[in-house]
Amino acid sequence: MAMRTVIQGATVITLDAHNRIFTGDVVIEQGRIAAFDTPLAAGFNAATDEVIDGRGRVLLPGFVQTHVHLCQTLFRGAADDLALIDWLKQRVWPMEAAHTPESLHASAQLAIAELMRGGTTCALTMETVNHTDAVFEAAVDAGFRATIGKCMMDFGDDVPAALHEETDASLAESLRLLERWHGQADGRIRYCFAPRFAVSCTRGLLEKVAEAAQARGVLVHTHASENRDEIALVERLSGQRNIAYLNSVGLANARTVLAHCVWLDEAELDILQTTGTHVAHCPSSNLKLASGIAPVTEMLRRGISVSLGADGAPCNNRLDMFTEMRTAALLQKVQHGPRALPALAALRMATIDGARALGLQAEIGSIEIGKRADVQLINLNRLHTTPQPDPVSTLVYAATASDVETVLIDGRVVVSAGKLTTLNEAAVVEEADRQARAMYGKLPGCRSVDA
């Protein structure tokens, strides 16, 4: 890595507390943002410093996705046109059960490649029950920033044998992974507890997760209130609605990120508000699975933390934050009027609000001196993004993932001129295809990738 990296002449959208936008230079040293507006003549050394030409480009923080399943990327296109519970039981769980360490690594690598190419520099991920070390290895090798959790499942009907765990064994494996991986790669890699959802976990497991997460100061990442049938199952099992039940076991707090939260009553909104629990909104997934439209406008009005995630490839089918920003904003407008969820609010949900949900707001999510240099440079000089009277509007409503030219994580260039630098894209695609074919061959009824 060069002594310094200078991004020269870009339009910088800081997403700081003042939402400052300026045109100038950003200097990166030792993986962190060292200065703004610094003239290159001031101490610039052409022999040792790397200069990235940002003229005519927009520089902004890397996207932070707060709900993704890297393990499911090989299932893209293989679980369409199903509602949540059928989607899980008929497709996703059998495919997750068929994973090997090799197929899981290929799935994670494919996802990370797509995420980085589209400007996502950090993700909160829930993996499958087994082989989670392979996901950590893929993230470390690619230079990606991730908080990763092993899925926990010790209860439920129609769960494949390979995914059904004993309570203590599930917790023990989670703790092993935490000890092995949390804080690796200079803090770029972290662990979280990831009980799948209340339908897949005993009360005892959820209570033990709450205790362990508090004792170790790590996040909990789970699903909640995504689908009406899911809520009915939780009520039948626990006698409570989803959020109230999670609160009763100690999992409604500022260390918890709940994916979806589509169907909430007033009492549940009150719980989220008073406990500081974070919500990961996944609009494309909610639409594709016909789950519904989350009450994002009401949550934001109450001060509830809401950020964005693409969810998994079999329920989206892309991992593109540009799509999620645009869709989130449009859905709220059609329900609550044209002023609901303006472009700036959607962009903050995709960056600094995501960082806050992960407890990383002091490190990433905005362009500020001292923060880690997780940034992206976007070319808006395109047909579909011209003219640009408001660059924030252009980013949210017009830009696409293919407009991302350069991505840095910890000051390291991971995408340059639209091409991956830490991964071989052709090799990633080839291995993903090979592993998908092998997996599908083991699953009767699953559509072949050759079909």
Short mmCIF file of C-alpha atoms in Angstrom, two decimals:
data_model
loop_
_atom_site.label_atom_id
_atom_site.label_comp_id
_atom_site.label_asym_id
_atom_site.label_seq_id
_atom_site.Cartn_x
_atom_site.Cartn_y
_atom_site.Cartn_z
CA MET A 1 0.00 0.00 0.00
CA ALA A 2 1.24 3.47 -0.81
CA MET A 3 2.38 5.78 1.98
CA ARG A 4 -0.68 7.90 1.30
CA THR A 5 -3.64 7.77 -1.01
CA VAL A 6 -5.01 11.07 -2.28
CA ILE A 7 -8.42 11.17 -3.94
CA GLN A 8 -8.23 14.34 -5.96
CA GLY A 9 -10.98 16.72 -7.02
CA ALA A 10 -14.08 14.64 -6.21
CA THR A 11 -17.50 15.85 -5.13
CA VAL A 12 -17.43 14.56 -1.56
CA ILE A 13 -20.71 13.62 0.15
CA THR A 14 -19.61 13.21 3.75
CA LEU A 15 -22.86 12.00 5.40
CA ASP A 16 -21.50 13.56 8.60
CA ALA A 17 -23.77 15.22 11.17
CA HIS A 18 -24.04 18.31 8.94
CA ASN A 19 -24.39 16.38 5.66
CA ARG A 20 -21.55 18.44 4.27
CA ILE A 21 -20.89 18.26 0.51
CA PHE A 22 -17.78 19.82 -1.03
CA THR A 23 -15.48 19.47 -4.00
CA GLY A 24 -11.88 18.84 -3.12
CA ASP A 25 -9.31 16.29 -2.02
CA VAL A 26 -9.39 13.54 0.58
CA VAL A 27 -6.14 12.17 2.00
CA ILE A 28 -5.90 8.63 3.39
CA GLU A 29 -3.03 7.47 5.60
CA GLN A 30 -2.63 4.10 7.32
CA GLY A 31 -6.12 3.09 6.31
CA ARG A 32 -7.82 6.13 7.79
CA ILE A 33 -9.05 9.49 6.51
CA ALA A 34 -6.33 11.94 7.42
CA ALA A 35 -7.39 15.24 5.86
CA PHE A 36 -9.89 17.08 3.67
CA ASP A 37 -9.25 19.73 1.06
CA THR A 38 -5.49 19.30 1.43
CA PRO A 39 -3.65 20.68 -1.60
CA LEU A 40 -1.58 17.96 -3.20
CA ALA A 41 1.43 20.30 -3.19
CA ALA A 42 1.44 20.21 0.62
CA GLY A 43 3.76 17.32 1.31
CA PHE A 44 2.65 15.30 -1.71
CA ASN A 45 5.29 12.89 -2.96
CA ALA A 46 4.62 11.62 -6.47
CA ALA A 47 7.10 8.80 -6.00
CA THR A 48 5.41 7.21 -2.99
CA ASP A 49 1.84 8.49 -2.84
CA GLU A 50 -1.03 6.99 -4.81
CA VAL A 51 -3.29 9.51 -6.51
CA ILE A 52 -6.82 8.60 -7.58
CA ASP A 53 -8.38 11.07 -9.98
CA GLY A 54 -11.79 11.92 -8.59
CA ARG A 55 -12.62 14.76 -10.96
CA GLY A 56 -16.14 14.40 -12.28
CA ARG A 57 -16.79 11.68 -9.72
CA VAL A 58 -18.73 11.50 -6.45
CA LEU A 59 -16.98 10.21 -3.33
CA LEU A 60 -19.11 8.87 -0.50
CA PRO A 61 -18.84 6.32 2.31
CA GLY A 62 -19.10 2.66 1.40
CA PHE A 63 -22.53 1.17 1.89
CA VAL A 64 -23.23 -0.76 5.09
CA GLN A 65 -25.75 -3.57 4.65
CA THR A 66 -27.30 -4.79 7.89
CA HIS A 67 -28.98 -7.99 6.70
CA VAL A 68 -27.39 -10.37 4.18
CA HIS A 69 -27.03 -14.15 3.82
CA LEU A 70 -23.76 -14.82 2.01
CA CYS A 71 -24.42 -18.55 2.26
CA GLN A 72 -27.49 -18.29 0.03
CA THR A 73 -25.91 -16.71 -3.03
CA LEU A 74 -25.60 -20.05 -4.83
CA PHE A 75 -29.39 -20.36 -4.54
CA ARG A 76 -30.08 -17.31 -6.70
CA GLY A 77 -33.07 -18.03 -8.96
CA ALA A 78 -33.80 -21.40 -7.33
CA ALA A 79 -36.48 -20.31 -4.83
CA ASP A 80 -38.73 -17.92 -6.72
CA ASP A 81 -42.46 -17.33 -6.30
CA LEU A 82 -42.93 -18.72 -2.79
CA ALA A 83 -44.07 -17.21 0.52
CA LEU A 84 -41.64 -17.19 3.45
CA ILE A 85 -42.40 -20.47 5.27
CA ASP A 86 -42.73 -22.51 2.07
CA TRP A 87 -39.64 -20.76 0.69
CA LEU A 88 -37.68 -21.91 3.73
CA LYS A 89 -39.01 -25.45 4.03
CA GLN A 90 -39.16 -26.37 0.34
CA ARG A 91 -36.05 -24.65 -0.96
CA VAL A 92 -33.72 -22.71 1.29
CA TRP A 93 -33.34 -25.10 4.21
CA PRO A 94 -32.68 -28.15 1.99
CA MET A 95 -30.11 -26.17 0.00
CA GLU A 96 -28.40 -24.85 3.14
CA ALA A 97 -28.28 -28.42 4.48
CA ALA A 98 -26.51 -29.52 1.29
CA HIS A 99 -23.64 -27.03 1.69
CA THR A 100 -20.08 -28.28 2.01
CA PRO A 101 -17.21 -26.08 3.20
CA GLU A 102 -16.22 -25.66 -0.46
CA SER A 103 -19.67 -24.66 -1.69
CA LEU A 104 -20.14 -22.29 1.22
CA HIS A 105 -16.82 -20.60 0.52
CA ALA A 106 -17.78 -20.22 -3.15
CA SER A 107 -21.18 -18.78 -2.20
CA ALA A 108 -19.64 -16.27 0.21
CA GLN A 109 -16.97 -15.27 -2.29
CA LEU A 110 -19.57 -14.71 -5.01
CA ALA A 111 -21.64 -12.55 -2.67
CA ILE A 112 -18.69 -10.51 -1.45
CA ALA A 113 -17.55 -9.90 -5.01
CA GLU A 114 -21.01 -8.59 -5.95
CA LEU A 115 -21.26 -6.48 -2.81
CA MET A 116 -17.88 -4.81 -3.26
CA ARG A 117 -18.46 -4.19 -6.98
CA GLY A 118 -21.65 -2.37 -6.00
CA GLY A 119 -20.06 -0.14 -3.35
CA THR A 120 -20.89 -2.16 -0.23
CA THR A 121 -17.87 -2.23 2.06
CA CYS A 122 -19.42 -3.74 5.21
CA ALA A 123 -22.20 -6.22 5.94
CA LEU A 124 -23.93 -7.91 8.84
CA THR A 125 -24.48 -11.49 7.73
CA MET A 126 -26.32 -14.57 8.92
CA GLU A 127 -24.85 -17.80 7.59
CA THR A 128 -26.12 -21.36 7.74
CA VAL A 129 -25.70 -23.78 10.65
CA ASN A 130 -22.53 -25.51 9.46
CA HIS A 131 -19.07 -24.71 8.04
CA THR A 132 -19.11 -21.02 9.05
CA ASP A 133 -15.30 -20.84 9.14
CA ALA A 134 -15.41 -20.92 5.34
CA VAL A 135 -17.35 -17.65 5.26
CA PHE A 136 -14.89 -15.93 7.58
CA GLU A 137 -12.01 -17.12 5.40
CA ALA A 138 -13.67 -15.71 2.28
CA ALA A 139 -14.24 -12.32 3.93
CA VAL A 140 -10.68 -12.10 5.27
CA ASP A 141 -9.11 -13.01 1.93
CA ALA A 142 -11.26 -10.54 -0.05
CA GLY A 143 -10.49 -7.61 2.25
CA PHE A 144 -14.18 -7.20 3.09
CA ARG A 145 -15.51 -5.80 6.38
CA ALA A 146 -18.12 -8.07 7.94
CA THR A 147 -19.86 -9.06 11.13
CA ILE A 148 -20.71 -12.72 10.62
CA GLY A 149 -22.88 -15.12 12.61
CA LYS A 150 -23.47 -18.85 12.49
CA CYS A 151 -27.18 -19.58 12.16
CA MET A 152 -28.62 -21.21 15.30
CA MET A 153 -31.55 -23.67 15.01
CA ASP A 154 -32.52 -26.05 17.81
CA PHE A 155 -36.28 -26.29 17.14
CA GLY A 156 -38.88 -26.48 14.39
CA ASP A 157 -40.90 -28.64 12.03
CA ASP A 158 -39.57 -29.87 8.69
CA VAL A 159 -36.01 -28.81 9.49
CA PRO A 160 -33.45 -30.98 7.66
CA ALA A 161 -31.43 -33.16 10.01
CA ALA A 162 -28.20 -31.39 9.01
CA LEU A 163 -29.58 -28.07 10.28
CA HIS A 164 -31.21 -29.25 13.51
CA GLU A 165 -28.92 -28.67 16.51
CA GLU A 166 -28.83 -29.51 20.15
CA THR A 167 -29.09 -26.34 22.23
CA ASP A 168 -25.77 -26.59 24.02
CA ALA A 169 -23.92 -27.67 20.88
CA SER A 170 -25.29 -24.67 18.98
CA LEU A 171 -24.10 -22.30 21.67
CA ALA A 172 -20.72 -24.02 21.99
CA GLU A 173 -20.02 -23.76 18.26
CA SER A 174 -21.03 -20.10 18.28
CA LEU A 175 -18.65 -19.40 21.14
CA ARG A 176 -15.85 -21.26 19.35
CA LEU A 177 -16.33 -19.10 16.28
CA LEU A 178 -16.42 -15.96 18.41
CA GLU A 179 -13.12 -16.86 20.06
CA ARG A 180 -11.53 -17.76 16.71
CA TRP A 181 -12.68 -14.85 14.55
CA HIS A 182 -13.96 -11.86 16.51
CA GLY A 183 -11.57 -8.93 15.99
CA GLN A 184 -9.49 -10.58 13.27
CA ALA A 185 -7.98 -8.65 10.35
CA ASP A 186 -7.29 -5.56 12.47
CA GLY A 187 -10.91 -5.49 13.64
CA ARG A 188 -12.37 -5.77 10.15
CA ILE A 189 -13.95 -9.14 11.01
CA ARG A 190 -16.34 -9.54 13.91
CA TYR A 191 -18.69 -12.21 15.23
CA CYS A 192 -22.36 -11.98 16.13
CA PHE A 193 -24.86 -14.47 17.54
CA ALA A 194 -27.43 -15.36 14.88
CA PRO A 195 -30.47 -17.32 16.10
CA ARG A 196 -32.49 -17.73 12.93
CA PHE A 197 -35.87 -16.62 14.28
CA ALA A 198 -38.21 -17.46 17.11
CA VAL A 199 -39.79 -20.30 15.12
CA SER A 200 -36.41 -22.09 14.85
CA CYS A 201 -35.15 -21.62 18.41
CA THR A 202 -36.20 -22.78 21.84
CA ARG A 203 -36.75 -20.21 24.53
CA GLY A 204 -33.79 -21.67 26.36
CA LEU A 205 -31.45 -21.04 23.43
CA LEU A 206 -32.67 -17.48 22.99
CA GLU A 207 -32.16 -16.75 26.69
CA LYS A 208 -28.65 -18.21 26.58
CA VAL A 209 -27.83 -16.12 23.50
CA ALA A 210 -29.03 -12.97 25.27
CA GLU A 211 -26.81 -13.74 28.26
CA ALA A 212 -23.76 -14.60 26.15
CA ALA A 213 -24.11 -11.53 23.94
CA GLN A 214 -24.35 -9.23 26.93
CA ALA A 215 -21.40 -10.85 28.67
CA ARG A 216 -19.19 -10.57 25.60
CA GLY A 217 -20.48 -7.28 24.23
CA VAL A 218 -21.32 -8.61 20.76
CA LEU A 219 -24.31 -8.19 18.48
CA VAL A 220 -27.33 -10.45 18.03
CA HIS A 221 -28.74 -10.71 14.52
CA THR A 222 -32.10 -12.39 13.94
CA HIS A 223 -35.33 -12.18 11.94
CA ALA A 224 -38.59 -10.88 13.35
CA SER A 225 -42.14 -10.15 12.20
CA GLU A 226 -41.40 -10.66 8.53
CA ASN A 227 -44.55 -12.56 7.61
CA ARG A 228 -48.05 -12.94 9.09
CA ASP A 229 -47.83 -16.74 9.13
CA GLU A 230 -44.53 -16.51 11.02
CA ILE A 231 -46.14 -14.21 13.61
CA ALA A 232 -49.03 -16.65 14.05
CA LEU A 233 -46.54 -19.48 14.65
CA VAL A 234 -44.69 -17.46 17.28
CA GLU A 235 -47.96 -16.58 19.02
CA ARG A 236 -48.99 -20.22 19.05
CA LEU A 237 -45.65 -21.30 20.48
CA SER A 238 -45.09 -18.50 23.00
CA GLY A 239 -48.42 -16.80 23.57
CA GLN A 240 -46.86 -13.49 22.51
CA ARG A 241 -46.23 -11.52 19.36
CA ASN A 242 -42.71 -11.61 17.99
CA ILE A 243 -41.18 -8.43 19.40
CA ALA A 244 -42.80 -8.88 22.80
CA TYR A 245 -41.48 -12.44 22.95
CA LEU A 246 -37.94 -11.41 21.98
CA ASN A 247 -38.12 -8.69 24.61
CA SER A 248 -39.16 -11.23 27.23
CA VAL A 249 -36.05 -13.35 26.57
CA GLY A 250 -33.70 -10.36 26.69
CA LEU A 251 -33.20 -9.81 22.96
CA ALA A 252 -34.68 -6.34 22.53
CA ASN A 253 -31.82 -3.93 23.15
CA ALA A 254 -29.20 -1.79 21.45
CA ARG A 255 -27.01 -4.84 20.68
CA THR A 256 -29.74 -6.49 18.59
CA VAL A 257 -30.48 -6.05 14.88
CA LEU A 258 -33.88 -7.39 13.81
CA ALA A 259 -34.34 -8.06 10.11
CA HIS A 260 -37.65 -7.03 8.51
CA CYS A 261 -40.17 -5.96 11.21
CA VAL A 262 -42.92 -5.69 8.60
CA TRP A 263 -45.93 -6.40 10.83
CA LEU A 264 -45.78 -4.49 14.12
CA ASP A 265 -48.49 -3.34 16.48
CA GLU A 266 -48.30 -0.25 18.67
CA ALA A 267 -46.94 -2.16 21.66
CA GLU A 268 -44.13 -3.61 19.56
CA LEU A 269 -43.24 -0.22 18.15
CA ASP A 270 -43.08 1.04 21.73
CA ILE A 271 -40.68 -1.79 22.64
CA LEU A 272 -38.36 -1.03 19.73
CA GLN A 273 -38.42 2.66 20.58
CA THR A 274 -37.75 2.32 24.31
CA THR A 275 -35.12 -0.43 24.05
CA GLY A 276 -33.08 1.06 21.20
CA THR A 277 -33.35 -2.13 19.15
CA HIS A 278 -32.19 -1.76 15.55
CA VAL A 279 -34.26 -2.71 12.49
CA ALA A 280 -32.82 -3.85 9.15
CA HIS A 281 -35.27 -2.97 6.39
CA CYS A 282 -35.14 -5.24 3.32
CA PRO A 283 -37.67 -3.79 0.87
CA SER A 284 -36.93 -5.93 -2.20
CA SER A 285 -37.05 -9.16 -0.22
CA ASN A 286 -40.29 -8.12 1.48
CA LEU A 287 -41.84 -7.47 -1.92
CA LYS A 288 -40.58 -10.64 -3.63
CA LEU A 289 -41.77 -12.91 -0.80
CA ALA A 290 -45.03 -10.92 -0.65
CA SER A 291 -44.40 -10.29 3.04
CA GLY A 292 -45.59 -6.67 3.04
CA ILE A 293 -44.28 -3.14 3.45
CA ALA A 294 -42.54 -2.29 6.71
CA PRO A 295 -43.73 0.82 8.62
CA VAL A 296 -40.45 2.63 8.07
CA THR A 297 -41.92 6.12 8.17
CA GLU A 298 -43.52 5.46 11.56
CA MET A 299 -40.37 3.86 12.92
CA LEU A 300 -38.26 6.82 11.86
CA ARG A 301 -40.81 9.24 13.31
CA ARG A 302 -40.39 7.48 16.65
CA GLY A 303 -36.60 7.61 16.44
CA ILE A 304 -36.22 3.87 15.90
CA SER A 305 -32.95 2.93 14.20
CA VAL A 306 -33.63 1.70 10.65
CA SER A 307 -30.96 0.69 8.14
CA LEU A 308 -30.96 -1.33 4.92
CA GLY A 309 -30.04 -4.78 3.66
CA ALA A 310 -30.54 -6.77 0.48
CA ASP A 311 -31.25 -10.02 2.38
CA GLY A 312 -30.27 -13.12 0.36
CA ALA A 313 -29.93 -13.78 -3.35
CA PRO A 314 -32.85 -16.28 -3.48
CA CYS A 315 -35.32 -13.66 -2.24
CA ASN A 316 -34.10 -10.50 -3.98
CA ASN A 317 -32.25 -11.68 -6.34
CA ARG A 318 -29.45 -9.11 -6.26
CA LEU A 319 -27.26 -7.71 -3.48
CA ASP A 320 -27.43 -4.11 -4.65
CA MET A 321 -27.80 -1.21 -2.21
CA PHE A 322 -28.80 1.19 -4.98
CA THR A 323 -31.89 -0.95 -5.55
CA GLU A 324 -32.67 -1.07 -1.82
CA MET A 325 -32.34 2.71 -1.35
CA ARG A 326 -34.59 3.51 -4.28
CA THR A 327 -37.17 0.85 -3.42
CA ALA A 328 -37.29 1.84 0.25
CA ALA A 329 -37.94 5.47 -0.64
CA LEU A 330 -40.59 4.73 -3.27
CA LEU A 331 -42.52 2.31 -1.05
CA GLN A 332 -42.84 4.85 1.74
CA LYS A 333 -43.91 7.57 -0.69
CA VAL A 334 -46.71 5.49 -2.16
CA GLN A 335 -48.06 4.89 1.34
CA HIS A 336 -47.37 8.21 3.06
CA GLY A 337 -46.98 10.84 0.34
CA PRO A 338 -44.14 12.22 -1.77
CA ARG A 339 -42.27 13.79 1.15
CA ALA A 340 -41.91 10.47 2.99
CA LEU A 341 -38.33 9.13 3.12
CA PRO A 342 -36.48 11.70 0.98
CA ALA A 343 -33.30 10.79 -0.86
CA LEU A 344 -30.96 12.02 1.87
CA ALA A 345 -32.70 9.91 4.51
CA ALA A 346 -32.42 6.82 2.30
CA LEU A 347 -28.72 7.48 1.67
CA ARG A 348 -28.06 7.88 5.38
CA MET A 349 -29.90 4.59 6.04
CA ALA A 350 -27.51 2.95 3.59
CA THR A 351 -24.37 4.37 5.22
CA ILE A 352 -24.08 6.00 8.64
CA ASP A 353 -27.33 4.54 10.00
CA GLY A 354 -26.10 1.07 9.07
CA ALA A 355 -22.80 1.75 10.79
CA ARG A 356 -24.69 2.89 13.90
CA ALA A 357 -26.74 -0.32 13.95
CA LEU A 358 -23.49 -2.30 14.00
CA GLY A 359 -21.93 -0.11 16.69
CA LEU A 360 -19.36 1.10 14.17
CA GLN A 361 -20.45 4.71 13.78
CA ALA A 362 -17.15 5.99 15.21
CA GLU A 363 -15.21 3.98 12.60
CA ILE A 364 -17.16 3.95 9.33
CA GLY A 365 -20.34 5.22 7.65
CA SER A 366 -19.30 8.82 6.95
CA ILE A 367 -16.28 10.67 5.59
CA GLU A 368 -14.68 12.29 8.62
CA ILE A 369 -11.11 12.71 9.77
CA GLY A 370 -9.95 9.72 11.79
CA LYS A 371 -12.49 7.27 10.44
CA ARG A 372 -11.49 4.19 8.51
CA ALA A 373 -11.25 4.77 4.79
CA ASP A 374 -14.17 2.65 3.61
CA VAL A 375 -15.25 4.74 0.63
CA GLN A 376 -16.52 4.48 -2.93
CA LEU A 377 -16.02 6.65 -6.00
CA ILE A 378 -18.93 6.76 -8.43
CA ASN A 379 -19.04 7.96 -12.01
CA LEU A 380 -22.27 9.88 -12.57
CA ASN A 381 -21.28 11.11 -16.03
CA ARG A 382 -23.67 8.65 -17.65
CA LEU A 383 -26.80 8.91 -19.76
CA HIS A 384 -29.07 7.79 -16.91
CA THR A 385 -27.49 10.12 -14.34
CA THR A 386 -27.30 13.34 -16.37
CA PRO A 387 -27.89 16.14 -15.40
CA GLN A 388 -27.15 16.21 -11.66
CA PRO A 389 -28.64 19.27 -9.96
CA ASP A 390 -28.62 17.29 -6.68
CA PRO A 391 -26.01 14.50 -6.43
CA VAL A 392 -27.83 12.87 -3.51
CA SER A 393 -31.01 12.58 -5.55
CA THR A 394 -29.00 11.22 -8.47
CA LEU A 395 -27.40 8.54 -6.30
CA VAL A 396 -30.65 7.32 -4.76
CA TYR A 397 -33.06 7.55 -7.68
CA ALA A 398 -30.92 7.21 -10.82
CA ALA A 399 -27.54 5.58 -10.15
CA THR A 400 -26.90 1.85 -10.39
CA ALA A 401 -24.24 -0.51 -9.06
CA SER A 402 -22.46 -0.47 -12.41
CA ASP A 403 -21.66 3.22 -11.86
CA VAL A 404 -19.27 2.36 -9.01
CA GLU A 405 -15.69 2.74 -10.25
CA THR A 406 -13.43 2.57 -7.20
CA VAL A 407 -13.91 1.06 -3.74
CA LEU A 408 -11.54 1.19 -0.78
CA ILE A 409 -11.81 -0.74 2.49
CA ASP A 410 -9.41 0.26 5.26
CA GLY A 411 -7.68 2.41 2.62
CA ARG A 412 -7.00 -0.62 0.41
CA VAL A 413 -8.32 -0.51 -3.13
CA VAL A 414 -10.59 -3.53 -3.63
CA VAL A 415 -12.26 -2.28 -6.82
CA SER A 416 -10.42 -0.20 -9.42
CA ALA A 417 -11.92 1.01 -12.71
CA GLY A 418 -14.90 -1.20 -11.99
CA LYS A 419 -12.80 -4.35 -11.59
CA LEU A 420 -12.10 -6.36 -8.47
CA THR A 421 -8.49 -6.26 -7.29
CA THR A 422 -8.58 -8.75 -4.40
CA LEU A 423 -10.64 -11.39 -6.22
CA ASN A 424 -10.47 -12.86 -9.71
CA GLU A 425 -13.99 -12.31 -11.01
CA ALA A 426 -13.85 -14.99 -13.70
CA ALA A 427 -12.53 -17.55 -11.22
CA VAL A 428 -15.21 -16.60 -8.67
CA VAL A 429 -17.97 -17.10 -11.23
CA GLU A 430 -16.51 -20.38 -12.50
CA GLU A 431 -16.20 -21.86 -9.01
CA ALA A 432 -19.67 -20.69 -8.00
CA ASP A 433 -21.17 -22.34 -11.06
CA ARG A 434 -19.26 -25.55 -10.40
CA GLN A 435 -20.31 -25.73 -6.76
CA ALA A 436 -23.93 -24.89 -7.59
CA ARG A 437 -24.12 -27.72 -10.12
CA ALA A 438 -22.72 -30.17 -7.57
CA MET A 439 -25.16 -28.99 -4.91
CA TYR A 440 -28.22 -29.09 -7.14
CA GLY A 441 -27.33 -32.61 -8.18
CA LYS A 442 -27.89 -33.68 -4.58
CA LEU A 443 -31.32 -32.04 -4.29
CA PRO A 444 -34.29 -33.76 -5.95
CA GLY A 445 -36.82 -31.25 -7.22
CA CYS A 446 -34.41 -28.32 -7.40
CA ARG A 447 -34.10 -26.70 -10.82
CA SER A 448 -30.73 -27.46 -12.39
CA VAL A 449 -28.44 -24.57 -13.22
CA ASP A 450 -28.13 -26.15 -16.67
CA ALA A 451 -31.90 -25.96 -17.28
#
